Amino acid sequence: MKKKPFLLLLGLLLTGLLSLNGCGSSGGDTLTGGSDGGALTAVTGGVAVDPYIVNAHFEEVSADGTQIIQSSSTASDSRGRFSFTNPVQEGSIIRLKSSSRGMHGNAPFEGMLKRRVTAGESQDAVVSPLTTLLANGMSEGEVLDMLESAGLNGLSSADLTKDPMQELI
């Protein structure tokens, strides 16, 4: 007859342990989604180009711009490369931190760079003036038309998110 209280206690203990398994931080499940439920991409960093921006930090911001998801990347290196601790969420924006814009050549970088991360991206995201135009709401067609009007013919949508410095290295 003493088995019944023991089984009841064991059942309560297991129930408590299983319910703890469901608890966690508000940071989101790193395999299925981010802090606001968005799907994660394979993007864990990027390249800051205008040409390369050195010692800049980036932040990941929600698609609507109201929430900072990751507050800081590593500082960009001599080839503009930086990384985040966690994968970037689909639809979020990688944005240059205004407090740490880095150096452009031998002068402080005064501009702003952004990049909206899309589904299926599996490499470092290039963050450039062209990706900034896209992140600010211009369509790929509008950007391509603007570049063509400026005399840069023969570009495709894929060229808008490529590292323009890569071929010069």
Coordinates of N, CA and C in Angstrom, one line a residue:
M1 N 0.8 -1.2 0.0 CA 0.0 0.0 0.0 C 0.9 1.3 0.0
K2 N 2.1 1.2 0.3 CA 3.0 2.4 0.3 C 3.4 2.7 -1.1
K3 N 3.1 1.9 -2.1 CA 3.5 2.2 -3.5 C 2.7 3.3 -4.0
K4 N 1.5 3.5 -3.6 CA 0.6 4.5 -4.2 C 1.2 5.9 -3.9
P5 N 1.5 6.3 -2.6 CA 2.1 7.6 -2.4 C 3.4 7.8 -3.2
F6 N 4.2 6.8 -3.3 CA 5.5 6.9 -4.0 C 5.3 7.1 -5.5
L7 N 4.3 6.4 -6.1 CA 4.0 6.6 -7.5 C 3.4 8.0 -7.7
L8 N 2.6 8.5 -6.8 CA 2.0 9.8 -6.9 C 3.1 10.9 -6.8
L9 N 4.0 10.7 -5.9 CA 5.2 11.7 -5.8 C 6.1 11.6 -7.0
L10 N 6.3 10.4 -7.5 CA 7.1 10.3 -8.8 C 6.4 11.0 -9.9
G11 N 5.1 10.8 -10.0 CA 4.3 11.4 -11.1 C 4.4 12.9 -11.0
L12 N 4.2 13.5 -9.8 CA 4.3 14.9 -9.7 C 5.7 15.4 -10.0
L13 N 6.7 14.7 -9.6 CA 8.1 15.1 -9.9 C 8.3 15.1 -11.4
L14 N 7.9 14.1 -12.1 CA 8.1 14.0 -13.6 C 7.3 15.1 -14.3
T15 N 6.1 15.4 -13.8 CA 5.3 16.4 -14.4 C 6.0 17.8 -14.2
G16 N 6.5 18.0 -13.1 CA 7.2 19.3 -12.8 C 8.5 19.4 -13.7
L17 N 9.2 18.3 -13.9 CA 10.4 18.3 -14.7 C 10.0 18.6 -16.2
L18 N 9.0 17.9 -16.6 CA 8.5 18.1 -18.0 C 8.0 19.5 -18.3
S19 N 7.4 20.1 -17.3 CA 6.9 21.5 -17.5 C 8.1 22.5 -17.5
L20 N 9.1 22.2 -16.7 CA 10.3 23.0 -16.8 C 11.0 23.0 -18.1
N21 N 10.9 21.9 -18.8 CA 11.5 21.8 -20.1 C 10.9 22.8 -21.1
G22 N 9.6 23.1 -20.9 CA 9.0 24.1 -21.7 C 9.3 25.5 -21.4
C23 N 9.9 25.8 -20.3 CA 10.3 27.1 -19.9 C 11.6 27.5 -20.5
G24 N 11.9 28.8 -20.6 CA 13.2 29.2 -21.2 C 13.2 30.7 -21.2
S25 N 14.3 31.1 -21.9 CA 14.4 32.6 -22.0 C 13.5 33.1 -23.1
S26 N 13.4 34.4 -23.2 CA 12.6 35.0 -24.2 C 13.4 35.1 -25.5
G27 N 14.6 34.6 -25.5 CA 15.4 34.7 -26.7 C 15.0 33.9 -27.9
G28 N 14.1 33.0 -27.7 CA 13.6 32.2 -28.8 C 14.4 30.9 -29.0
D29 N 13.8 30.0 -29.7 CA 14.4 28.7 -30.0 C 15.4 28.9 -31.1
T30 N 16.7 28.6 -30.9 CA 17.7 28.9 -31.9 C 17.5 28.0 -33.1
L31 N 16.8 26.9 -33.1 CA 16.6 26.1 -34.2 C 15.4 26.4 -35.0
T32 N 14.3 26.9 -34.4 CA 13.1 27.1 -35.2 C 12.7 28.6 -35.3
G33 N 13.1 29.4 -34.4 CA 12.6 30.8 -34.5 C 13.3 31.7 -33.6
G34 N 13.2 33.0 -33.8 CA 13.8 34.0 -33.0 C 12.9 34.5 -31.9
S35 N 13.3 35.6 -31.3 CA 12.6 36.1 -30.1 C 11.2 36.5 -30.4
D36 N 10.9 37.0 -31.6 CA 9.6 37.4 -31.9 C 8.9 36.3 -32.8
G37 N 9.4 35.1 -32.8 CA 8.8 34.0 -33.5 C 9.2 33.9 -35.0
G38 N 10.0 34.8 -35.5 CA 10.4 34.8 -36.9 C 11.3 33.6 -37.2
A39 N 11.3 33.1 -38.4 CA 12.2 32.0 -38.8 C 13.6 32.5 -38.8
L40 N 14.5 31.7 -38.4 CA 15.9 32.0 -38.5 C 16.5 31.7 -39.9
T41 N 17.5 32.4 -40.3 CA 18.2 32.2 -41.6 C 19.5 31.6 -41.2
A42 N 20.3 31.3 -42.2 CA 21.6 30.8 -42.0 C 22.6 31.9 -41.9
V43 N 22.2 33.2 -42.0 CA 23.0 34.3 -42.0 C 23.5 34.6 -40.6
T44 N 24.8 34.6 -40.3 CA 25.3 34.9 -39.0 C 26.2 36.1 -39.0
G45 N 26.4 36.7 -40.1 CA 27.2 37.9 -40.2 C 27.1 38.6 -41.5
G46 N 28.1 39.4 -41.8 CA 28.0 40.1 -43.1 C 29.3 40.8 -43.4
V47 N 29.3 41.6 -44.5 CA 30.4 42.3 -45.0 C 29.9 43.8 -45.2
A48 N 30.6 44.7 -44.6 CA 30.2 46.1 -44.7 C 31.0 46.7 -45.9
V49 N 30.4 47.2 -46.9 CA 31.1 47.7 -48.1 C 30.6 49.1 -48.5
D50 N 31.6 50.0 -48.7 CA 31.4 51.3 -49.2 C 32.7 52.0 -49.4
P51 N 33.8 51.6 -49.9 CA 34.3 50.2 -49.9 C 34.3 49.6 -48.4
Y52 N 35.2 48.8 -48.1 CA 35.1 48.1 -46.8 C 35.1 49.1 -45.6
I53 N 34.2 48.9 -44.7 CA 34.1 49.7 -43.5 C 34.8 48.9 -42.4
V54 N 35.7 49.5 -41.7 CA 36.5 48.9 -40.6 C 36.1 49.4 -39.2
N55 N 36.1 48.4 -38.3 CA 35.8 48.7 -36.9 C 34.3 49.2 -36.7
A56 N 33.4 48.8 -37.5 CA 32.0 49.2 -37.4 C 31.3 48.1 -36.7
H57 N 30.3 48.4 -35.9 CA 29.4 47.4 -35.3 C 28.0 47.5 -35.9
F58 N 27.3 46.4 -36.0 CA 26.0 46.3 -36.5 C 25.0 45.8 -35.5
E59 N 23.7 46.0 -35.7 CA 22.7 45.5 -34.8 C 21.7 44.8 -35.7
E60 N 21.0 43.8 -35.2 CA 19.8 43.2 -35.9 C 18.6 43.8 -35.3
V61 N 17.7 44.4 -36.2 CA 16.5 45.1 -35.8 C 15.3 44.3 -36.4
S62 N 14.2 44.3 -35.7 CA 13.0 43.6 -36.2 C 12.6 44.3 -37.5
A63 N 11.8 43.6 -38.3 CA 11.4 44.1 -39.6 C 10.7 45.4 -39.5
D64 N 9.9 45.7 -38.5 CA 9.2 46.9 -38.3 C 10.0 48.0 -37.7
G65 N 11.3 47.7 -37.3 CA 12.2 48.6 -36.7 C 11.9 49.0 -35.2
T66 N 11.1 48.3 -34.6 CA 10.7 48.6 -33.2 C 11.5 47.9 -32.1
Q67 N 12.1 46.8 -32.5 CA 12.8 45.9 -31.5 C 14.2 45.6 -32.0
I68 N 15.2 45.8 -31.0 CA 16.5 45.3 -31.3 C 16.6 43.9 -30.9
I69 N 16.9 43.0 -31.9 CA 17.0 41.6 -31.7 C 18.4 41.1 -31.2
Q70 N 19.4 41.6 -31.9 CA 20.8 41.4 -31.4 C 21.4 42.8 -31.4
S71 N 21.9 43.2 -30.2 CA 22.4 44.6 -30.0 C 23.7 44.9 -30.6
S72 N 24.6 43.9 -30.9 CA 25.9 44.3 -31.5 C 26.5 43.1 -32.1
S73 N 27.2 43.3 -33.2 CA 28.0 42.3 -33.9 C 29.4 42.5 -33.4
T74 N 30.3 41.7 -33.9 CA 31.7 41.9 -33.7 C 32.1 43.2 -34.5
A75 N 33.2 43.8 -34.2 CA 33.7 44.9 -35.0 C 34.1 44.4 -36.4
S76 N 33.8 45.1 -37.5 CA 34.2 44.7 -38.8 C 35.7 44.8 -39.0
D77 N 36.2 43.8 -39.7 CA 37.7 43.7 -39.9 C 38.1 44.5 -41.1
S78 N 39.4 44.3 -41.5 CA 39.9 45.1 -42.7 C 39.2 44.8 -44.0
R79 N 38.5 43.7 -44.1 CA 37.7 43.4 -45.3 C 36.2 43.6 -45.0
G80 N 35.8 44.3 -44.0 CA 34.5 44.6 -43.6 C 33.7 43.5 -43.0
R81 N 34.3 42.4 -42.7 CA 33.5 41.2 -42.2 C 33.2 41.4 -40.7
F82 N 32.0 41.0 -40.3 CA 31.5 41.1 -39.0 C 30.6 39.9 -38.7
S83 N 30.4 39.6 -37.5 CA 29.5 38.4 -37.2 C 28.6 38.7 -36.0
F84 N 27.5 38.0 -35.9 CA 26.6 38.0 -34.8 C 26.7 36.7 -34.0
T85 N 26.3 36.7 -32.8 CA 26.3 35.5 -31.9 C 25.3 34.5 -32.4
N86 N 24.2 34.9 -32.8 CA 23.1 34.0 -33.3 C 22.7 34.3 -34.7
P87 N 22.1 33.3 -35.4 CA 21.6 33.5 -36.8 C 20.6 34.7 -36.8
V88 N 20.6 35.4 -37.9 CA 19.7 36.5 -38.1 C 18.3 36.0 -38.5
Q89 N 17.2 36.6 -38.1 CA 15.9 36.3 -38.4 C 15.5 36.7 -39.8
E90 N 14.7 35.9 -40.5 CA 14.1 36.3 -41.8 C 13.3 37.6 -41.6
G91 N 13.5 38.5 -42.5 CA 12.8 39.7 -42.6 C 13.4 40.8 -41.7
S92 N 14.3 40.5 -40.8 CA 14.9 41.5 -39.9 C 15.9 42.3 -40.7
I93 N 16.4 43.4 -40.1 CA 17.3 44.3 -40.8 C 18.6 44.4 -40.0
I94 N 19.7 44.2 -40.8 CA 21.0 44.4 -40.2 C 21.3 45.9 -40.5
R95 N 21.6 46.6 -39.4 CA 21.8 48.1 -39.5 C 23.1 48.5 -38.8
L96 N 23.8 49.4 -39.4 CA 25.0 50.0 -38.8 C 24.6 50.7 -37.5
K97 N 25.3 50.5 -36.4 CA 25.0 51.2 -35.2 C 25.5 52.6 -35.3
S98 N 24.7 53.5 -35.0 CA 25.0 54.9 -35.1 C 26.1 55.3 -34.2
S99 N 26.3 54.6 -33.1 CA 27.3 54.9 -32.1 C 28.6 54.3 -32.4
S100 N 28.7 53.4 -33.5 CA 30.0 52.8 -33.8 C 30.0 52.5 -35.3
R101 N 30.2 53.6 -36.1 CA 30.1 53.5 -37.5 C 31.4 53.1 -38.2
G102 N 32.5 53.1 -37.5 CA 33.8 52.6 -38.0 C 34.4 53.7 -38.9
M103 N 35.4 53.2 -39.6 CA 36.3 54.0 -40.5 C 36.1 53.6 -42.0
H104 N 36.1 54.6 -42.8 CA 36.0 54.5 -44.2 C 37.3 55.1 -44.8
G105 N 38.3 54.3 -45.2 CA 39.6 54.8 -45.5 C 40.2 55.2 -44.2
N106 N 40.7 56.4 -44.1 CA 41.3 57.0 -42.9 C 40.4 58.0 -42.2
A107 N 39.1 58.0 -42.6 CA 38.2 59.0 -42.0 C 37.0 58.3 -41.4
P108 N 36.4 58.9 -40.4 CA 35.2 58.3 -39.8 C 34.1 58.1 -40.9
F109 N 33.4 57.0 -40.9 CA 32.3 56.8 -41.8 C 31.1 57.5 -41.3
E110 N 30.5 58.3 -42.1 CA 29.4 59.2 -41.7 C 28.0 58.7 -42.2
G111 N 28.0 57.7 -43.1 CA 26.8 57.2 -43.7 C 26.0 56.2 -42.8
M112 N 25.0 55.7 -43.4 CA 24.2 54.6 -42.8 C 24.1 53.5 -43.8
L113 N 24.3 52.3 -43.3 CA 24.2 51.1 -44.1 C 23.1 50.1 -43.5
K114 N 22.3 49.5 -44.3 CA 21.3 48.5 -43.9 C 21.2 47.4 -44.9
R115 N 20.6 46.3 -44.4 CA 20.3 45.2 -45.2 C 19.1 44.4 -44.7
R116 N 18.1 44.2 -45.4 CA 17.0 43.3 -45.0 C 17.3 41.9 -45.4
V117 N 17.2 41.0 -44.4 CA 17.6 39.6 -44.6 C 16.4 38.8 -45.1
T118 N 16.5 38.1 -46.2 CA 15.4 37.3 -46.7 C 15.6 35.8 -46.5
A119 N 14.5 35.1 -46.8 CA 14.5 33.6 -46.6 C 15.5 33.0 -47.6
G120 N 16.2 32.0 -47.2 CA 17.0 31.2 -48.1 C 18.5 31.8 -48.2
E121 N 18.8 32.9 -47.6 CA 20.1 33.4 -47.6 C 21.0 32.4 -46.8
S122 N 22.1 32.0 -47.3 CA 23.0 31.1 -46.6 C 24.4 31.5 -46.5
Q123 N 24.7 32.8 -46.7 CA 26.0 33.2 -46.6 C 26.0 34.6 -45.9
D124 N 27.2 35.1 -45.7 CA 27.3 36.4 -45.1 C 26.6 37.4 -46.0
A125 N 25.8 38.3 -45.3 CA 25.0 39.3 -46.0 C 25.9 40.5 -46.3
V126 N 25.9 40.9 -47.5 CA 26.6 42.2 -47.9 C 25.7 43.3 -47.5
V127 N 26.3 44.3 -46.8 CA 25.6 45.5 -46.4 C 26.2 46.7 -47.0
S128 N 25.5 47.3 -48.0 CA 26.1 48.3 -48.8 C 25.1 49.4 -49.1
P129 N 25.6 50.5 -49.8 CA 24.6 51.5 -50.2 C 23.4 51.0 -51.0
L130 N 23.7 50.0 -51.9 CA 22.6 49.4 -52.7 C 21.6 48.6 -51.8
T131 N 22.1 47.9 -50.8 CA 21.2 47.1 -50.0 C 20.5 48.1 -49.0
T132 N 21.1 49.2 -48.8 CA 20.4 50.2 -47.9 C 19.2 50.8 -48.7
L133 N 19.3 51.1 -50.0 CA 18.2 51.5 -50.8 C 17.1 50.5 -50.8
L134 N 17.4 49.2 -50.9 CA 16.4 48.2 -50.8 C 15.7 48.1 -49.5
A135 N 16.5 48.2 -48.4 CA 16.0 48.1 -47.0 C 15.1 49.3 -46.7
N136 N 15.4 50.5 -47.4 CA 14.6 51.7 -47.2 C 13.3 51.7 -48.0
G137 N 13.1 50.6 -48.8 CA 11.8 50.5 -49.5 C 11.8 50.6 -51.0
M138 N 13.0 50.9 -51.6 CA 13.0 50.9 -53.1 C 12.9 49.4 -53.6
S139 N 12.3 49.2 -54.7 CA 12.2 47.9 -55.3 C 13.5 47.7 -56.1
E140 N 13.8 46.4 -56.4 CA 15.0 46.1 -57.2 C 14.9 46.8 -58.5
G141 N 13.8 46.8 -59.1 CA 13.6 47.4 -60.4 C 13.9 48.9 -60.4
E142 N 13.4 49.6 -59.3 CA 13.7 51.0 -59.2 C 15.2 51.3 -59.0
V143 N 15.9 50.5 -58.2 CA 17.3 50.6 -58.1 C 18.1 50.4 -59.4
L144 N 17.7 49.3 -60.1 CA 18.3 49.0 -61.4 C 18.1 50.1 -62.4
D145 N 16.9 50.7 -62.4 CA 16.6 51.8 -63.3 C 17.4 53.0 -63.0
M146 N 17.6 53.3 -61.7 CA 18.4 54.4 -61.2 C 19.8 54.3 -61.7
L147 N 20.4 53.0 -61.5 CA 21.7 52.8 -61.9 C 21.9 52.9 -63.4
E148 N 20.9 52.4 -64.1 CA 21.0 52.5 -65.6 C 21.0 53.9 -66.0
S149 N 20.1 54.7 -65.4 CA 20.1 56.2 -65.7 C 21.4 56.9 -65.4
A150 N 22.2 56.3 -64.5 CA 23.5 56.9 -64.1 C 24.6 56.3 -65.0
G151 N 24.2 55.5 -66.0 CA 25.2 54.9 -66.9 C 25.8 53.6 -66.6
L152 N 25.2 52.9 -65.5 CA 25.7 51.6 -65.1 C 24.7 50.6 -65.7
N153 N 25.0 50.1 -66.9 CA 24.2 49.2 -67.6 C 24.5 47.8 -67.4
G154 N 23.6 46.9 -67.7 CA 23.9 45.4 -67.6 C 23.9 44.8 -66.3
L155 N 23.4 45.5 -65.3 CA 23.3 44.9 -63.9 C 22.0 44.1 -63.7
S156 N 22.1 43.1 -62.9 CA 20.9 42.3 -62.6 C 20.5 42.4 -61.1
S157 N 19.4 41.9 -60.7 CA 19.0 41.9 -59.3 C 20.0 41.3 -58.4
A158 N 20.7 40.3 -58.9 CA 21.7 39.6 -58.0 C 22.9 40.5 -57.7
D159 N 23.2 41.4 -58.6 CA 24.3 42.3 -58.5 C 24.0 43.3 -57.3
L160 N 22.8 43.5 -56.9 CA 22.5 44.5 -55.9 C 22.9 44.0 -54.5
T161 N 23.0 42.7 -54.3 CA 23.4 42.2 -53.0 C 24.8 41.5 -53.0
K162 N 25.6 41.7 -54.1 CA 26.9 41.2 -54.1 C 27.9 42.2 -53.6
D163 N 29.1 41.6 -53.2 CA 30.2 42.5 -52.7 C 30.9 43.0 -53.9
P164 N 30.8 44.3 -54.2 CA 31.4 44.9 -55.4 C 32.9 44.9 -55.3
M165 N 33.5 44.8 -54.1 CA 34.9 44.8 -53.9 C 35.6 43.4 -54.2
Q166 N 34.8 42.4 -54.1 CA 35.3 41.0 -54.2 C 36.2 40.8 -55.4
E167 N 35.8 41.3 -56.5 CA 36.5 41.1 -57.8 C 37.8 41.9 -57.8
L168 N 37.9 42.9 -57.0 CA 39.1 43.7 -57.0 C 40.2 43.2 -56.1
I169 N 39.9 42.2 -55.3 CA 40.9 41.6 -54.3 C 41.8 40.7 -55.0

